[in-house]
Amino acid sequence: MITIGDGIHNFADGLAIGAAFSLSWRSGLATSVAVLCHELPHELGDFAILLHSGLSVRRALLLNVGSAMTSFVGLYIALSVATDLATKQWIAAVTAGLFLYVGLADMLSTMVHSSNKRPWLMFLLQNIGLLSGWAILLLLSLFEDKIGL
């Protein structure tokens, strides 16, 4: 179930990256950095869950890589169909909805129901993580047009 859900999530990431690159390379780069920032802890968490459920390291890595490959499918689909503004807006709306759903339905409920010996420390670390992510996304959106190589 984790692998299927992760595959759908990675497909949506690929759609978002493809739609962003179809707008401009700067928008695509900013979206890629944002996706990297949220995918790294997500994939590590999925890997830990797969290991905890009894899979070997090799099988857990194989399942994670397999689900990650769906992002390329989404990328290629978005790049091929995002030729007009309306299609780009639909892709952006669908991927934003999927990101909000994952964040609110999955991550937030896990954060609220986590048990720890030091709940205030966990609360502080969770909020630092959330605020850091929001700050990175805010900075990316504000300075997207100033990104240069």
Coordinates of C-alpha atoms in Angstrom, one line a residue:
M1 CA 0.0 0.0 0.0
I2 CA 2.9 2.4 0.8
T3 CA 4.5 1.7 -2.6
I4 CA 1.3 2.3 -4.5
G5 CA 0.5 5.5 -2.6
D6 CA 4.1 6.7 -3.1
G7 CA 4.0 5.9 -6.8
I8 CA 0.8 8.0 -7.2
H9 CA 2.4 10.8 -5.2
N10 CA 5.6 10.6 -7.3
F11 CA 3.5 10.7 -10.5
A12 CA 2.0 13.9 -9.2
D13 CA 5.4 15.3 -8.5
G14 CA 6.5 14.5 -12.1
L15 CA 3.4 16.2 -13.4
A16 CA 4.2 19.4 -11.3
I17 CA 7.8 19.4 -12.5
G18 CA 6.8 18.9 -16.1
A19 CA 4.2 21.6 -16.1
A20 CA 6.7 24.0 -14.4
F21 CA 9.4 23.3 -16.9
S22 CA 6.9 23.9 -19.7
L23 CA 6.5 27.4 -18.3
S24 CA 10.2 28.3 -17.9
W25 CA 13.4 26.6 -16.8
R26 CA 13.5 28.9 -13.7
S27 CA 10.0 27.8 -12.7
G28 CA 11.0 24.1 -13.4
L29 CA 14.2 24.5 -11.3
A30 CA 12.3 26.1 -8.4
T31 CA 9.7 23.3 -8.5
S32 CA 12.4 20.7 -8.6
V33 CA 14.0 22.1 -5.5
A34 CA 10.7 22.2 -3.7
V35 CA 9.9 18.6 -4.7
L36 CA 13.4 17.5 -3.6
C37 CA 12.9 19.2 -0.2
H38 CA 9.7 17.3 0.5
E39 CA 10.6 14.0 -1.2
L40 CA 13.8 13.4 0.6
P41 CA 12.3 12.9 4.1
H42 CA 9.2 11.3 2.5
E43 CA 11.3 8.6 0.8
L44 CA 13.4 8.0 3.9
G45 CA 10.3 7.5 5.9
D46 CA 8.8 5.1 3.4
F47 CA 12.1 3.2 3.4
A48 CA 12.1 3.0 7.2
I49 CA 8.5 1.7 7.2
L50 CA 9.3 -0.9 4.6
L51 CA 12.3 -2.1 6.7
H52 CA 10.2 -2.1 9.8
S53 CA 7.6 -4.2 8.1
G54 CA 10.1 -7.0 7.6
L55 CA 11.5 -6.4 4.1
S56 CA 15.1 -6.7 3.3
V57 CA 17.2 -3.6 2.5
R58 CA 17.5 -4.7 -1.1
R59 CA 13.7 -5.2 -1.6
A60 CA 12.9 -2.0 0.2
L61 CA 15.3 -0.1 -2.0
L62 CA 13.9 -1.8 -5.1
L63 CA 10.3 -0.8 -4.1
N64 CA 11.4 2.8 -3.4
V65 CA 13.2 3.1 -6.8
G66 CA 10.2 1.5 -8.6
S67 CA 7.8 3.9 -7.1
A68 CA 10.1 6.8 -7.8
M69 CA 10.2 6.0 -11.5
T70 CA 6.6 6.9 -11.8
S71 CA 7.7 10.5 -11.5
F72 CA 9.3 10.3 -14.9
V73 CA 6.1 9.0 -16.3
G74 CA 4.3 12.1 -14.9
L75 CA 7.1 14.4 -16.1
Y76 CA 6.9 13.1 -19.7
I77 CA 3.1 13.2 -19.8
A78 CA 3.1 16.8 -18.5
L79 CA 5.8 17.9 -20.9
S80 CA 3.9 16.4 -23.8
V81 CA 0.4 17.7 -23.0
A82 CA 1.2 21.1 -21.4
T83 CA 1.1 23.1 -24.6
D84 CA -1.5 25.7 -23.7
L85 CA -2.1 27.7 -20.6
A86 CA -5.4 26.0 -19.7
T87 CA -3.7 22.6 -19.6
K88 CA -0.8 23.9 -17.4
Q89 CA -3.3 25.4 -15.0
W90 CA -5.3 22.1 -14.8
I91 CA -2.1 20.2 -14.1
A92 CA -1.1 22.8 -11.4
A93 CA -4.5 22.6 -9.8
V94 CA -4.5 18.7 -9.7
T95 CA -1.0 18.5 -8.3
A96 CA -1.6 21.2 -5.7
G97 CA -4.7 19.3 -4.6
L98 CA -2.7 16.1 -4.3
F99 CA 0.0 17.9 -2.3
L100 CA -2.5 19.4 0.1
Y101 CA -4.3 16.1 0.5
V102 CA -1.0 14.3 1.4
G103 CA 0.0 17.1 3.7
L104 CA -3.3 17.4 5.5
A105 CA -4.6 13.8 5.5
D106 CA -1.4 11.9 5.9
M107 CA 1.4 13.9 7.4
L108 CA -0.6 16.1 9.8
S109 CA -2.5 13.2 11.3
T110 CA 0.8 11.3 11.8
M111 CA 2.3 14.4 13.5
V112 CA -0.6 14.8 15.9
H113 CA -0.8 11.2 16.9
S114 CA 2.9 10.6 17.5
S115 CA 3.9 9.5 21.0
N116 CA 7.1 10.6 22.5
K117 CA 8.6 10.9 26.0
R118 CA 9.2 14.6 25.4
P119 CA 6.1 15.9 23.6
W120 CA 7.2 19.6 23.8
L121 CA 10.5 18.8 22.1
M122 CA 8.6 16.8 19.4
F123 CA 6.2 19.7 19.0
L124 CA 9.1 22.2 18.7
L125 CA 11.0 20.1 16.1
Q126 CA 7.8 19.5 14.0
N127 CA 7.0 23.2 13.9
I128 CA 10.6 24.1 13.1
G129 CA 10.4 21.6 10.2
L130 CA 7.1 23.0 8.9
L131 CA 8.2 26.6 9.2
S132 CA 11.5 25.9 7.5
G133 CA 9.7 24.2 4.6
W134 CA 7.2 27.0 4.2
A135 CA 10.1 29.6 4.3
I136 CA 12.0 27.7 1.6
L137 CA 8.9 27.6 -0.6
L138 CA 8.1 31.2 0.1
L139 CA 11.7 32.2 -0.9
L140 CA 11.5 30.1 -4.0
S141 CA 8.3 31.7 -5.1
L142 CA 9.4 35.2 -4.3
F143 CA 12.8 35.0 -6.0
E144 CA 12.1 32.5 -8.8
D145 CA 12.7 35.1 -11.5
K146 CA 16.1 36.0 -10.1
I147 CA 17.5 32.4 -10.2
G148 CA 20.4 32.4 -12.6
L149 CA 23.2 30.1 -13.6

